[in-house]
Amino acid sequence: MTVQGLFSGKANAAAQISAVPRIAIVGRGFSGMMMAVALMRTVRAPFHLQLFDPNSTVNGGQALASARSSTILNTRVRDLSVSLGDPDDFNDWLCSNAEFRAAVPAAIPGFRQIFVPREIFSDYVYQRFSEALAARRDITVQVCHDPVVAIRRSHGSRFLLESANPSNPLFDTVILATGYGLPRPEAEEQEIPPVRAQRLVARPHTVLLGSGIRVVDQLLQLRDAGYTGQVTIISRHGFLPQSHTPNSADPVFPAEALPQSLPDIVSFIRQACREAEEDGRSWQSVMNGLRRHARSLWRSLPARQKRQFNRHLRAIYDSHRNRLPEAMHLRLKQELAEGRTVLRRGRAGRRGLSGLFFTPAGSSSEEVIHAERIIDCRCHAPDLSAPLIQSLLAARLAMPDELALGLAVNARGETFLDDGSSIDGLFAVGPLGLGSLPDIDLVPEIVTQAYAASERIAERFYPQSQAV
Ligand SMILES: Cc1cc2nc3c(=O)[nH]c(=O)nc-3n(C[C@H](O)[C@H](O)[C@H](O)COP(=O)(O)OP(=O)(O)OC[C@H]3O[C@@H](n4cnc5c(N)ncnc54)[C@H](O)[C@@H]3O)c2cc1C
């Protein structure tokens, strides 16, 4: 479901635009669309909203909608509601969708525990966006297809957005939702053209780079498309995603206070997992419980320990939090057990004429892995060197977080500087805040942050405004 162009709640939109607060959202991925939904539901009084993204379509989030229809989200339906205070909203939407109900009849009475294709989630988000817009005859929404290259203050406290369009107007509020940045030309293609095929391999051989959900997705897509060749996964740390439990893993976590140092915290969590399993629960329940404490835990760690976590533990943490639906995990295990797919730990280097240069972990010598195809499935961190981010840093409208993984933001997405002062009117939501807020790259956390940011924006513009 996609729409292009300009949405307007009223015919005399142009005249109205100049008189009301103007809000820009940069990026129409899931975070940008979620932010739009939250604003339309939260800010009661009129405003003009402009959404920037070079991607010409409008849907429930580019990464989500561009997936193949069979690509499954790895989060259960129960955790994907975009309605604050109504965790069943996505389930209800699915229940009211006759086509979906007919296709998935077994999940009675509801779909809370199942995993659905990304495309369906995108349709749901887009429908909630359309409904929120239809319910607001007092706002205007405009879609622009330009990348924003710089933001600066202008006319006092307002913001000027620079893009290819020379007549960009001023905005009172800007929300950065640029996630992992603009599509990179080489990443867009995903599949790197075959290196000049010197037939050095006995059978077709594909190398997949990365270790997250994307790698597993890509592997299973290849197999579903009939690919029978050998696959090698190259992962820096060698941790592939773990499995979800077949049924719901309700969060549990020990009531005792957490220890202070990182090694003690790790032992504490390991012990909690062991105890949960002994009690007939799962380690997955403990990981779900840990996510509820992650934010305060992260805040309490000194920068040195955060860096330590990033270097040594993040890959393990990611493999335990971004879990695969059981059926996908079983297929992955089978691939590895049968040797059709091999996992190699180490560093991927440059591409040669017949494959990829590779340095195995613990070794200093490079070898060549001969392959006909190399597919990069790595998830790149937000790019702080992008011109847009650089313009913000140069104008002191934002600063990098302690680990320089993204921008320093608070739970409401407000950017702040080293003296602790937040930048009035500027927000960064979603993965841009990953160094400040754990798990802010996941749907539930993005939803919460989008509503918190919207409440803040409502307070700024209209102090009397209440959530609709
Ligand atoms: C394949 C995949 C599977 C996932 N599965 C799950 C899941 O099961 N559960 C879960 O909770 N999360 C999942 N996620 C994670 C979650 O959905 C993402 O973290 C979230 O989609 C991030 O969205 P975003 O909008 O912040 O960033 P992005 O998706 O990266 O979108 C950013 C957008 O901003 C645009 N942009 C960037 N720079 C500019 C600029 N200068 N000017 C204008 N536009 C710009 C880009 O073109 C892009 O469209 C998944 C993500 C992916 C990619």
Short mmCIF file of C-alpha atoms and ligand atoms in Angstrom, two decimals:
data_model
loop_
_atom_site.label_atom_id
_atom_site.label_comp_id
_atom_site.label_asym_id
_atom_site.label_seq_id
_atom_site.Cartn_x
_atom_site.Cartn_y
_atom_site.Cartn_z
CA MET A 1 0.00 0.00 0.00
CA THR A 2 1.74 3.16 -1.09
CA VAL A 3 0.74 6.74 -1.71
CA GLN A 4 2.73 9.55 -3.22
CA GLY A 5 2.49 13.33 -3.10
CA LEU A 6 0.74 15.74 -0.81
CA PHE A 7 -1.87 14.99 1.81
CA SER A 8 -4.02 17.82 2.97
CA GLY A 9 -6.81 17.94 5.49
CA LYS A 10 -8.26 21.11 3.98
CA ALA A 11 -8.60 22.70 0.56
CA ASN A 12 -7.09 26.00 1.66
CA ALA A 13 -4.04 24.17 2.97
CA ALA A 14 -1.45 26.57 1.59
CA ALA A 15 -2.85 29.55 3.43
CA GLN A 16 -3.14 27.59 6.60
CA ILE A 17 0.44 26.26 6.48
CA SER A 18 2.12 29.56 7.20
CA ALA A 19 -0.04 30.28 10.25
CA VAL A 20 0.47 27.09 12.23
CA PRO A 21 3.52 25.42 13.79
CA ARG A 22 5.60 23.67 11.17
CA ILE A 23 7.13 20.29 11.91
CA ALA A 24 9.63 18.44 9.69
CA ILE A 25 10.36 14.74 9.90
CA VAL A 26 13.55 13.73 8.10
CA GLY A 27 13.29 10.06 7.08
CA ARG A 28 10.20 8.02 6.26
CA GLY A 29 11.38 4.70 7.62
CA PHE A 30 9.43 3.10 10.44
CA SER A 31 10.64 5.75 12.94
CA GLY A 32 9.53 8.64 10.71
CA MET A 33 6.12 7.14 9.99
CA MET A 34 5.64 6.22 13.64
CA MET A 35 6.51 9.77 14.63
CA ALA A 36 3.90 11.09 12.18
CA VAL A 37 1.23 8.79 13.66
CA ALA A 38 2.14 9.78 17.22
CA LEU A 39 2.08 13.52 16.39
CA MET A 40 -1.31 13.32 14.70
CA ARG A 41 -2.72 11.45 17.67
CA THR A 42 -1.07 13.54 20.35
CA VAL A 43 -0.81 17.17 19.30
CA ARG A 44 -4.41 18.30 19.46
CA ALA A 45 -4.12 21.66 17.81
CA PRO A 46 -3.39 22.37 14.11
CA PHE A 47 0.08 21.98 12.62
CA HIS A 48 1.77 21.43 9.29
CA LEU A 49 3.89 18.30 8.88
CA GLN A 50 6.46 17.80 6.16
CA LEU A 51 8.09 14.41 5.59
CA PHE A 52 11.44 14.27 3.78
CA ASP A 53 12.95 11.16 2.22
CA PRO A 54 14.42 10.56 -1.24
CA ASN A 55 12.52 7.30 -1.38
CA SER A 56 9.46 8.21 -3.41
CA THR A 57 6.93 5.91 -1.75
CA VAL A 58 4.99 6.39 1.45
CA ASN A 59 4.28 3.23 3.39
CA GLY A 60 4.74 1.78 6.85
CA GLY A 61 8.53 2.13 6.82
CA GLN A 62 10.92 1.58 3.94
CA ALA A 63 12.91 -1.27 5.49
CA LEU A 64 9.71 -3.05 6.36
CA ALA A 65 7.80 -2.57 3.14
CA SER A 66 10.70 -3.40 0.85
CA ALA A 67 10.96 -6.89 2.29
CA ARG A 68 9.80 -9.89 0.32
CA SER A 69 6.34 -10.91 1.38
CA SER A 70 7.64 -14.06 3.06
CA THR A 71 10.19 -12.27 5.20
CA ILE A 72 9.12 -12.69 8.77
CA LEU A 73 9.50 -10.13 11.54
CA ASN A 74 11.30 -11.54 14.51
CA THR A 75 9.09 -9.80 17.06
CA ARG A 76 5.75 -11.25 18.14
CA VAL A 77 2.49 -9.51 17.19
CA ARG A 78 1.82 -8.72 20.86
CA ASP A 79 4.89 -6.41 20.92
CA LEU A 80 4.21 -4.52 17.71
CA SER A 81 1.26 -2.27 18.52
CA VAL A 82 1.69 1.34 17.38
CA SER A 83 -1.07 2.53 19.72
CA LEU A 84 0.08 3.77 23.08
CA GLY A 85 -1.81 2.04 25.91
CA ASP A 86 -3.39 -0.51 23.58
CA PRO A 87 -0.99 -3.45 23.21
CA ASP A 88 -3.65 -5.44 21.34
CA ASP A 89 -4.02 -2.95 18.51
CA PHE A 90 -1.99 -4.93 15.95
CA ASN A 91 -3.68 -8.17 16.98
CA ASP A 92 -7.09 -6.52 16.59
CA TRP A 93 -6.11 -5.19 13.17
CA LEU A 94 -5.07 -8.70 12.10
CA CYS A 95 -8.31 -10.18 13.49
CA SER A 96 -10.33 -7.71 11.47
CA ASN A 97 -8.42 -8.58 8.28
CA ALA A 98 -10.50 -11.34 6.63
CA GLU A 99 -7.77 -12.28 4.16
CA PHE A 100 -5.23 -12.74 6.93
CA ARG A 101 -7.70 -14.66 9.11
CA ALA A 102 -8.43 -17.03 6.24
CA ALA A 103 -4.73 -17.60 5.60
CA VAL A 104 -3.83 -18.20 9.26
CA PRO A 105 -6.81 -20.02 10.71
CA ALA A 106 -4.96 -21.91 13.42
CA ALA A 107 -4.15 -18.91 15.59
CA ILE A 108 -7.41 -18.82 17.52
CA PRO A 109 -8.54 -16.79 19.42
CA GLY A 110 -5.93 -14.23 18.40
CA PHE A 111 -2.55 -13.73 16.80
CA ARG A 112 -0.64 -12.24 19.73
CA GLN A 113 2.06 -14.90 19.90
CA ILE A 114 2.75 -15.37 16.21
CA PHE A 115 5.29 -13.81 13.86
CA VAL A 116 4.06 -12.14 10.71
CA PRO A 117 5.69 -11.00 7.47
CA ARG A 118 7.17 -7.52 7.55
CA GLU A 119 5.01 -6.43 4.65
CA ILE A 120 1.87 -7.01 6.75
CA PHE A 121 3.26 -4.93 9.58
CA SER A 122 4.06 -2.18 7.09
CA ASP A 123 0.45 -2.25 5.83
CA TYR A 124 -0.80 -1.98 9.40
CA VAL A 125 1.45 1.02 10.16
CA TYR A 126 0.45 2.70 6.93
CA GLN A 127 -3.24 2.16 7.66
CA ARG A 128 -2.88 3.68 11.12
CA PHE A 129 -1.07 6.63 9.50
CA SER A 130 -3.91 7.10 6.97
CA GLU A 131 -6.58 6.84 9.67
CA ALA A 132 -4.79 9.31 11.93
CA LEU A 133 -4.60 11.74 9.01
CA ALA A 134 -8.23 11.23 8.01
CA ALA A 135 -9.27 12.00 11.60
CA ARG A 136 -7.48 15.36 11.51
CA ARG A 137 -9.07 17.89 9.19
CA ASP A 138 -7.07 20.63 10.88
CA ILE A 139 -3.58 19.53 9.82
CA THR A 140 -1.68 19.32 6.55
CA VAL A 141 0.92 16.72 5.62
CA GLN A 142 3.35 17.20 2.79
CA VAL A 143 5.70 14.60 1.35
CA CYS A 144 9.05 15.71 -0.13
CA HIS A 145 11.39 13.47 -2.07
CA ASP A 146 14.62 15.33 -1.34
CA PRO A 147 17.35 14.20 1.00
CA VAL A 148 18.09 16.84 3.63
CA VAL A 149 21.76 17.74 3.48
CA ALA A 150 22.03 20.25 6.33
CA ILE A 151 20.05 21.82 9.15
CA ARG A 152 20.81 25.12 10.78
CA ARG A 153 19.17 27.64 13.03
CA SER A 154 17.56 30.57 11.30
CA HIS A 155 15.30 33.46 12.30
CA GLY A 156 15.94 32.92 16.00
CA SER A 157 14.81 29.56 17.21
CA ARG A 158 13.57 28.14 13.90
CA PHE A 159 15.33 25.64 11.67
CA LEU A 160 16.23 25.87 8.01
CA LEU A 161 16.47 22.57 6.19
CA GLU A 162 18.77 22.51 3.20
CA SER A 163 17.99 20.20 0.34
CA ALA A 164 18.03 20.24 -3.45
CA ASN A 165 14.96 22.46 -3.30
CA PRO A 166 16.32 26.00 -2.91
CA SER A 167 13.13 27.38 -1.36
CA ASN A 168 12.93 25.31 1.76
CA PRO A 169 10.78 26.95 4.37
CA LEU A 170 11.52 27.27 8.05
CA PHE A 171 10.41 24.80 10.68
CA ASP A 172 9.67 25.21 14.38
CA THR A 173 10.44 21.58 15.13
CA VAL A 174 12.61 19.03 13.36
CA ILE A 175 12.59 15.32 14.02
CA LEU A 176 15.51 13.33 12.67
CA ALA A 177 14.45 9.80 11.86
CA THR A 178 17.29 8.97 9.50
CA GLY A 179 18.01 5.55 11.03
CA TYR A 180 20.84 3.84 9.21
CA GLY A 181 21.15 6.71 6.74
CA LEU A 182 20.55 7.02 3.03
CA PRO A 183 20.73 3.77 1.08
CA ARG A 184 24.34 3.16 0.10
CA PRO A 185 24.75 2.47 -3.62
CA GLU A 186 26.54 -0.79 -2.98
CA ALA A 187 24.20 -1.88 -0.16
CA GLU A 188 21.13 -1.11 -2.22
CA GLU A 189 22.12 -3.72 -4.72
CA GLN A 190 22.82 -6.12 -1.91
CA GLU A 191 24.09 -8.68 -4.28
CA ILE A 192 27.59 -7.80 -5.34
CA PRO A 193 28.07 -8.72 -9.00
CA PRO A 194 29.88 -12.02 -9.43
CA VAL A 195 33.61 -11.57 -9.18
CA ARG A 196 35.15 -12.54 -12.51
CA ALA A 197 34.17 -16.14 -12.22
CA GLN A 198 37.28 -18.18 -12.25
CA ARG A 199 35.84 -21.57 -11.60
CA LEU A 200 37.97 -22.33 -8.59
CA VAL A 201 35.11 -23.83 -6.66
CA ALA A 202 33.75 -27.30 -7.25
CA ARG A 203 30.15 -26.14 -6.71
CA PRO A 204 28.47 -22.76 -6.52
CA HIS A 205 29.55 -20.88 -3.43
CA THR A 206 28.04 -17.77 -1.88
CA VAL A 207 29.57 -15.76 0.94
CA LEU A 208 27.26 -13.86 3.28
CA LEU A 209 28.76 -11.12 5.44
CA GLY A 210 27.22 -10.41 8.83
CA SER A 211 25.67 -12.32 11.68
CA GLY A 212 22.28 -10.81 12.43
CA ILE A 213 18.76 -11.46 11.31
CA ARG A 214 19.56 -10.19 7.81
CA VAL A 215 22.08 -12.96 7.21
CA VAL A 216 19.61 -15.65 8.18
CA ASP A 217 16.92 -13.99 6.06
CA GLN A 218 19.24 -13.92 3.08
CA LEU A 219 20.31 -17.53 3.55
CA LEU A 220 16.72 -18.77 3.76
CA GLN A 221 15.72 -16.60 0.79
CA LEU A 222 18.48 -18.21 -1.28
CA ARG A 223 17.33 -21.68 -0.30
CA ASP A 224 13.67 -20.84 -0.92
CA ALA A 225 14.66 -19.65 -4.39
CA GLY A 226 16.23 -23.06 -5.07
CA TYR A 227 19.90 -22.26 -4.48
CA THR A 228 21.73 -25.50 -3.71
CA GLY A 229 25.30 -24.25 -3.53
CA GLN A 230 27.60 -23.94 -0.55
CA VAL A 231 27.16 -20.91 1.73
CA THR A 232 29.77 -19.43 4.03
CA ILE A 233 28.72 -16.90 6.65
CA ILE A 234 31.51 -14.61 7.74
CA SER A 235 30.96 -13.02 11.09
CA ARG A 236 33.35 -10.88 13.08
CA HIS A 237 32.35 -12.40 16.42
CA GLY A 238 30.68 -15.61 15.28
CA PHE A 239 27.34 -15.22 17.06
CA LEU A 240 24.22 -16.02 15.08
CA PRO A 241 20.72 -15.15 16.35
CA GLN A 242 19.29 -17.44 19.00
CA SER A 243 15.81 -18.91 18.99
CA HIS A 244 12.54 -17.60 20.37
CA THR A 245 10.57 -20.01 22.54
CA PRO A 246 7.56 -21.74 20.90
CA ASN A 247 5.22 -19.98 23.30
CA SER A 248 5.23 -16.62 24.93
CA ALA A 249 8.26 -15.97 27.17
CA ASP A 250 6.81 -13.58 29.73
CA PRO A 251 9.48 -11.30 31.17
CA VAL A 252 11.02 -12.31 34.50
CA PHE A 253 13.94 -10.75 36.30
CA PRO A 254 15.39 -11.13 39.81
CA ALA A 255 14.09 -8.56 42.28
CA GLU A 256 17.55 -8.04 43.88
CA ALA A 257 19.50 -4.91 43.04
CA LEU A 258 21.86 -5.34 40.11
CA PRO A 259 25.61 -5.30 40.81
CA GLN A 260 27.67 -2.28 39.75
CA SER A 261 30.40 -3.62 37.51
CA LEU A 262 29.98 -5.13 34.06
CA PRO A 263 31.56 -8.54 34.84
CA ASP A 264 29.33 -8.87 37.94
CA ILE A 265 26.27 -7.88 35.93
CA VAL A 266 27.07 -10.54 33.35
CA SER A 267 27.43 -13.21 36.07
CA PHE A 268 24.19 -12.01 37.66
CA ILE A 269 22.30 -12.38 34.36
CA ARG A 270 23.84 -15.80 33.66
CA GLN A 271 22.78 -16.96 37.12
CA ALA A 272 19.26 -15.58 36.57
CA CYS A 273 19.03 -17.52 33.28
CA ARG A 274 20.18 -20.75 34.98
CA GLU A 275 17.64 -20.31 37.77
CA ALA A 276 14.83 -19.54 35.34
CA GLU A 277 15.58 -22.72 33.39
CA GLU A 278 15.67 -24.75 36.62
CA ASP A 279 12.24 -23.30 37.47
CA GLY A 280 10.86 -24.46 34.14
CA ARG A 281 11.03 -21.02 32.56
CA SER A 282 13.39 -19.97 29.79
CA TRP A 283 16.47 -17.79 29.46
CA GLN A 284 14.44 -15.89 26.87
CA SER A 285 12.09 -14.75 29.68
CA VAL A 286 15.09 -13.35 31.53
CA MET A 287 16.30 -11.53 28.40
CA ASN A 288 12.83 -10.06 27.99
CA GLY A 289 12.95 -9.00 31.66
CA LEU A 290 16.44 -7.55 31.20
CA ARG A 291 15.17 -5.28 28.41
CA ARG A 292 12.96 -3.55 30.95
CA HIS A 293 16.03 -2.72 33.05
CA ALA A 294 18.38 -2.06 30.15
CA ARG A 295 17.94 1.70 30.12
CA SER A 296 18.74 2.35 33.78
CA LEU A 297 21.50 -0.23 33.64
CA TRP A 298 23.12 1.45 30.64
CA ARG A 299 22.84 4.88 32.27
CA SER A 300 24.57 3.63 35.41
CA LEU A 301 27.63 2.24 33.59
CA PRO A 302 30.70 4.45 33.35
CA ALA A 303 31.87 5.21 29.79
CA ARG A 304 34.80 2.80 30.09
CA GLN A 305 32.46 -0.11 30.84
CA LYS A 306 30.09 0.94 28.06
CA ARG A 307 33.01 0.73 25.65
CA GLN A 308 33.95 -2.66 27.09
CA PHE A 309 30.37 -3.83 26.57
CA ASN A 310 30.43 -2.60 23.00
CA ARG A 311 33.70 -4.36 22.20
CA HIS A 312 33.13 -7.68 23.90
CA LEU A 313 29.48 -8.19 24.75
CA ARG A 314 27.27 -6.36 22.24
CA ALA A 315 27.47 -9.17 19.68
CA ILE A 316 26.37 -11.72 22.30
CA TYR A 317 23.63 -9.42 23.58
CA ASP A 318 22.35 -8.83 20.05
CA SER A 319 22.26 -12.55 19.27
CA HIS A 320 20.12 -13.11 22.37
CA ARG A 321 17.75 -10.13 22.00
CA ASN A 322 17.16 -10.29 18.21
CA ARG A 323 15.85 -13.81 18.19
CA LEU A 324 14.55 -15.93 15.36
CA PRO A 325 11.12 -17.52 15.25
CA GLU A 326 11.68 -21.18 16.17
CA ALA A 327 10.98 -22.54 12.70
CA MET A 328 13.60 -20.26 11.14
CA HIS A 329 16.10 -21.13 13.83
CA LEU A 330 15.57 -24.84 13.18
CA ARG A 331 16.28 -24.35 9.49
CA LEU A 332 19.45 -22.45 10.33
CA LYS A 333 20.59 -25.20 12.71
CA GLN A 334 19.96 -27.83 10.06
CA GLU A 335 21.96 -25.88 7.47
CA LEU A 336 24.91 -25.72 9.84
CA ALA A 337 24.60 -29.32 11.01
CA GLU A 338 24.53 -30.64 7.45
CA GLY A 339 27.49 -28.47 6.46
CA ARG A 340 25.61 -26.82 3.60
CA THR A 341 26.29 -23.57 5.41
CA VAL A 342 29.49 -22.92 7.31
CA LEU A 343 30.03 -20.16 9.86
CA ARG A 344 33.51 -18.66 9.92
CA ARG A 345 34.63 -16.18 12.54
CA GLY A 346 36.97 -13.47 11.40
CA ARG A 347 37.40 -10.33 9.42
CA ALA A 348 36.28 -9.83 5.83
CA GLY A 349 38.76 -7.88 3.75
CA ARG A 350 38.80 -6.65 0.19
CA ARG A 351 37.27 -8.47 -2.71
CA GLY A 352 39.63 -10.13 -5.16
CA LEU A 353 39.11 -11.49 -8.65
CA SER A 354 37.90 -14.84 -7.46
CA GLY A 355 36.51 -14.20 -4.03
CA LEU A 356 37.03 -12.50 -0.73
CA PHE A 357 40.13 -11.92 1.36
CA PHE A 358 39.50 -13.16 4.86
CA THR A 359 41.47 -13.14 8.10
CA PRO A 360 40.28 -15.88 10.48
CA ALA A 361 39.86 -14.87 14.12
CA GLY A 362 43.09 -15.41 16.05
CA SER A 363 45.21 -15.44 12.91
CA SER A 364 47.24 -12.73 11.28
CA SER A 365 47.42 -14.22 7.83
CA GLU A 366 44.91 -13.57 5.13
CA GLU A 367 43.38 -16.25 2.96
CA VAL A 368 41.07 -16.09 -0.03
CA ILE A 369 37.62 -17.60 0.12
CA HIS A 370 36.71 -18.43 -3.45
CA ALA A 371 33.12 -17.57 -4.20
CA GLU A 372 30.98 -16.49 -7.08
CA ARG A 373 28.82 -14.22 -5.06
CA ILE A 374 29.36 -12.08 -1.98
CA ILE A 375 26.34 -10.55 -0.29
CA ASP A 376 26.78 -7.95 2.40
CA CYS A 377 24.12 -8.41 5.09
CA ARG A 378 25.83 -6.37 7.78
CA CYS A 379 23.80 -3.80 9.62
CA HIS A 380 25.74 -0.55 9.53
CA ALA A 381 25.54 1.85 12.44
CA PRO A 382 24.10 5.33 11.83
CA ASP A 383 26.64 7.32 9.85
CA LEU A 384 27.90 10.29 11.86
CA SER A 385 29.97 11.47 8.91
CA ALA A 386 26.85 12.06 6.77
CA PRO A 387 26.65 15.75 5.74
CA LEU A 388 23.35 16.21 7.59
CA ILE A 389 24.74 14.94 10.89
CA GLN A 390 27.98 16.86 10.38
CA SER A 391 25.97 20.09 9.92
CA LEU A 392 24.25 19.52 13.27
CA LEU A 393 27.51 18.79 15.05
CA ALA A 394 29.18 21.86 13.53
CA ALA A 395 26.26 24.10 14.57
CA ARG A 396 26.26 22.61 18.09
CA LEU A 397 22.70 21.41 17.66
CA ALA A 398 23.74 17.91 18.69
CA MET A 399 26.76 15.97 19.90
CA PRO A 400 27.77 12.32 19.50
CA ASP A 401 26.95 9.99 22.39
CA GLU A 402 29.78 8.75 24.61
CA LEU A 403 30.57 5.86 22.27
CA ALA A 404 30.01 7.85 19.06
CA LEU A 405 27.46 5.25 17.94
CA GLY A 406 24.94 7.98 17.22
CA LEU A 407 23.70 11.23 18.75
CA ALA A 408 23.28 11.96 22.45
CA VAL A 409 19.52 11.91 23.05
CA ASN A 410 17.21 11.46 26.01
CA ALA A 411 14.20 9.14 26.27
CA ARG A 412 12.01 11.74 24.52
CA GLY A 413 14.45 11.91 21.63
CA GLU A 414 15.63 15.43 22.45
CA THR A 415 19.23 16.01 21.43
CA PHE A 416 21.45 17.49 24.12
CA LEU A 417 24.93 18.94 24.56
CA ASP A 418 27.74 18.25 27.03
CA ASP A 419 26.40 20.76 29.58
CA GLY A 420 23.18 18.70 29.67
CA SER A 421 21.05 21.33 27.94
CA SER A 422 18.62 19.99 25.35
CA ILE A 423 18.18 21.67 21.98
CA ASP A 424 14.76 23.21 21.90
CA GLY A 425 12.76 21.86 18.97
CA LEU A 426 15.23 19.25 17.73
CA PHE A 427 14.62 15.52 18.18
CA ALA A 428 16.37 12.36 16.97
CA VAL A 429 14.29 9.20 17.18
CA GLY A 430 15.10 5.56 16.53
CA PRO A 431 18.53 4.02 15.88
CA LEU A 432 20.29 7.40 15.87
CA GLY A 433 20.02 7.18 19.67
CA LEU A 434 21.49 3.68 19.98
CA GLY A 435 24.53 4.80 21.99
CA SER A 436 22.27 6.63 24.47
CA LEU A 437 19.30 4.27 24.79
CA PRO A 438 19.61 0.49 24.53
CA ASP A 439 17.23 -1.27 22.11
CA ILE A 440 16.06 2.00 20.55
CA ASP A 441 16.43 0.27 17.18
CA LEU A 442 13.45 -1.99 17.97
CA VAL A 443 9.79 -1.35 17.27
CA PRO A 444 8.44 -1.28 20.87
CA GLU A 445 11.10 1.19 22.01
CA ILE A 446 10.64 3.39 18.92
CA VAL A 447 6.87 3.51 19.52
CA THR A 448 7.34 4.61 23.15
CA GLN A 449 9.89 7.23 22.17
CA ALA A 450 7.72 8.62 19.36
CA TYR A 451 4.81 9.23 21.76
CA ALA A 452 7.13 10.75 24.39
CA ALA A 453 8.57 13.13 21.78
CA SER A 454 5.08 14.02 20.58
CA GLU A 455 3.93 14.83 24.12
CA ARG A 456 6.91 17.14 24.45
CA ILE A 457 6.13 18.83 21.14
CA ALA A 458 2.48 19.24 22.17
CA GLU A 459 3.60 20.91 25.41
CA ARG A 460 5.90 23.30 23.52
CA PHE A 461 3.33 24.48 21.02
CA TYR A 462 0.15 24.23 22.99
CA PRO A 463 0.69 24.01 26.74
CA GLN A 464 -3.00 23.16 27.27
CA SER A 465 -2.96 20.37 24.67
CA GLN A 466 -3.77 16.83 25.80
CA ALA A 467 -3.38 13.50 24.05
CA VAL A 468 -6.33 12.73 21.79
C1 LIG B 1 15.35 -6.25 7.72
C2 LIG B 1 14.88 -5.70 9.06
C3 LIG B 1 14.12 -6.47 9.94
C4 LIG B 1 13.69 -5.95 11.16
N1 LIG B 1 12.93 -6.70 11.99
C5 LIG B 1 12.52 -6.17 13.18
C6 LIG B 1 11.68 -6.88 14.09
O1 LIG B 1 11.27 -8.00 13.81
N2 LIG B 1 11.34 -6.31 15.26
C7 LIG B 1 11.77 -5.06 15.60
O2 LIG B 1 11.42 -4.57 16.68
N3 LIG B 1 12.55 -4.37 14.76
C8 LIG B 1 12.92 -4.91 13.58
N4 LIG B 1 13.72 -4.19 12.75
C9 LIG B 1 14.29 -2.98 13.27
C10 LIG B 1 13.45 -1.81 13.15
O3 LIG B 1 12.36 -2.00 12.29
C11 LIG B 1 14.37 -0.78 12.61
O4 LIG B 1 15.32 -0.46 13.57
C12 LIG B 1 13.60 0.39 12.23
O5 LIG B 1 12.93 -0.01 11.06
C13 LIG B 1 14.47 1.58 12.05
O6 LIG B 1 13.72 2.45 11.27
P1 LIG B 1 14.20 3.89 10.99
O7 LIG B 1 13.07 4.52 10.30
O8 LIG B 1 14.70 4.54 12.21
O9 LIG B 1 15.47 3.74 10.05
P2 LIG B 1 15.58 3.29 8.54
O10 LIG B 1 14.75 2.13 8.25
O11 LIG B 1 17.05 3.22 8.27
O12 LIG B 1 14.95 4.50 7.72
C14 LIG B 1 15.59 5.75 7.66
C15 LIG B 1 15.01 6.52 6.49
O13 LIG B 1 15.59 7.81 6.50
C16 LIG B 1 15.92 8.19 5.20
N5 LIG B 1 17.02 9.16 5.27
C17 LIG B 1 18.26 8.96 5.76
N6 LIG B 1 18.98 10.07 5.66
C18 LIG B 1 18.18 11.02 5.12
C19 LIG B 1 18.36 12.39 4.76
N7 LIG B 1 19.52 13.01 4.94
N8 LIG B 1 17.31 13.06 4.23
C20 LIG B 1 16.10 12.44 4.04
N9 LIG B 1 15.89 11.14 4.34
C21 LIG B 1 16.92 10.44 4.87
C22 LIG B 1 16.33 6.90 4.50
O14 LIG B 1 16.16 7.02 3.10
C23 LIG B 1 15.36 5.90 5.14
O15 LIG B 1 14.18 5.74 4.38
C24 LIG B 1 14.10 -4.66 11.51
C25 LIG B 1 14.87 -3.89 10.62
C26 LIG B 1 15.24 -4.39 9.39
C27 LIG B 1 16.04 -3.52 8.45
#
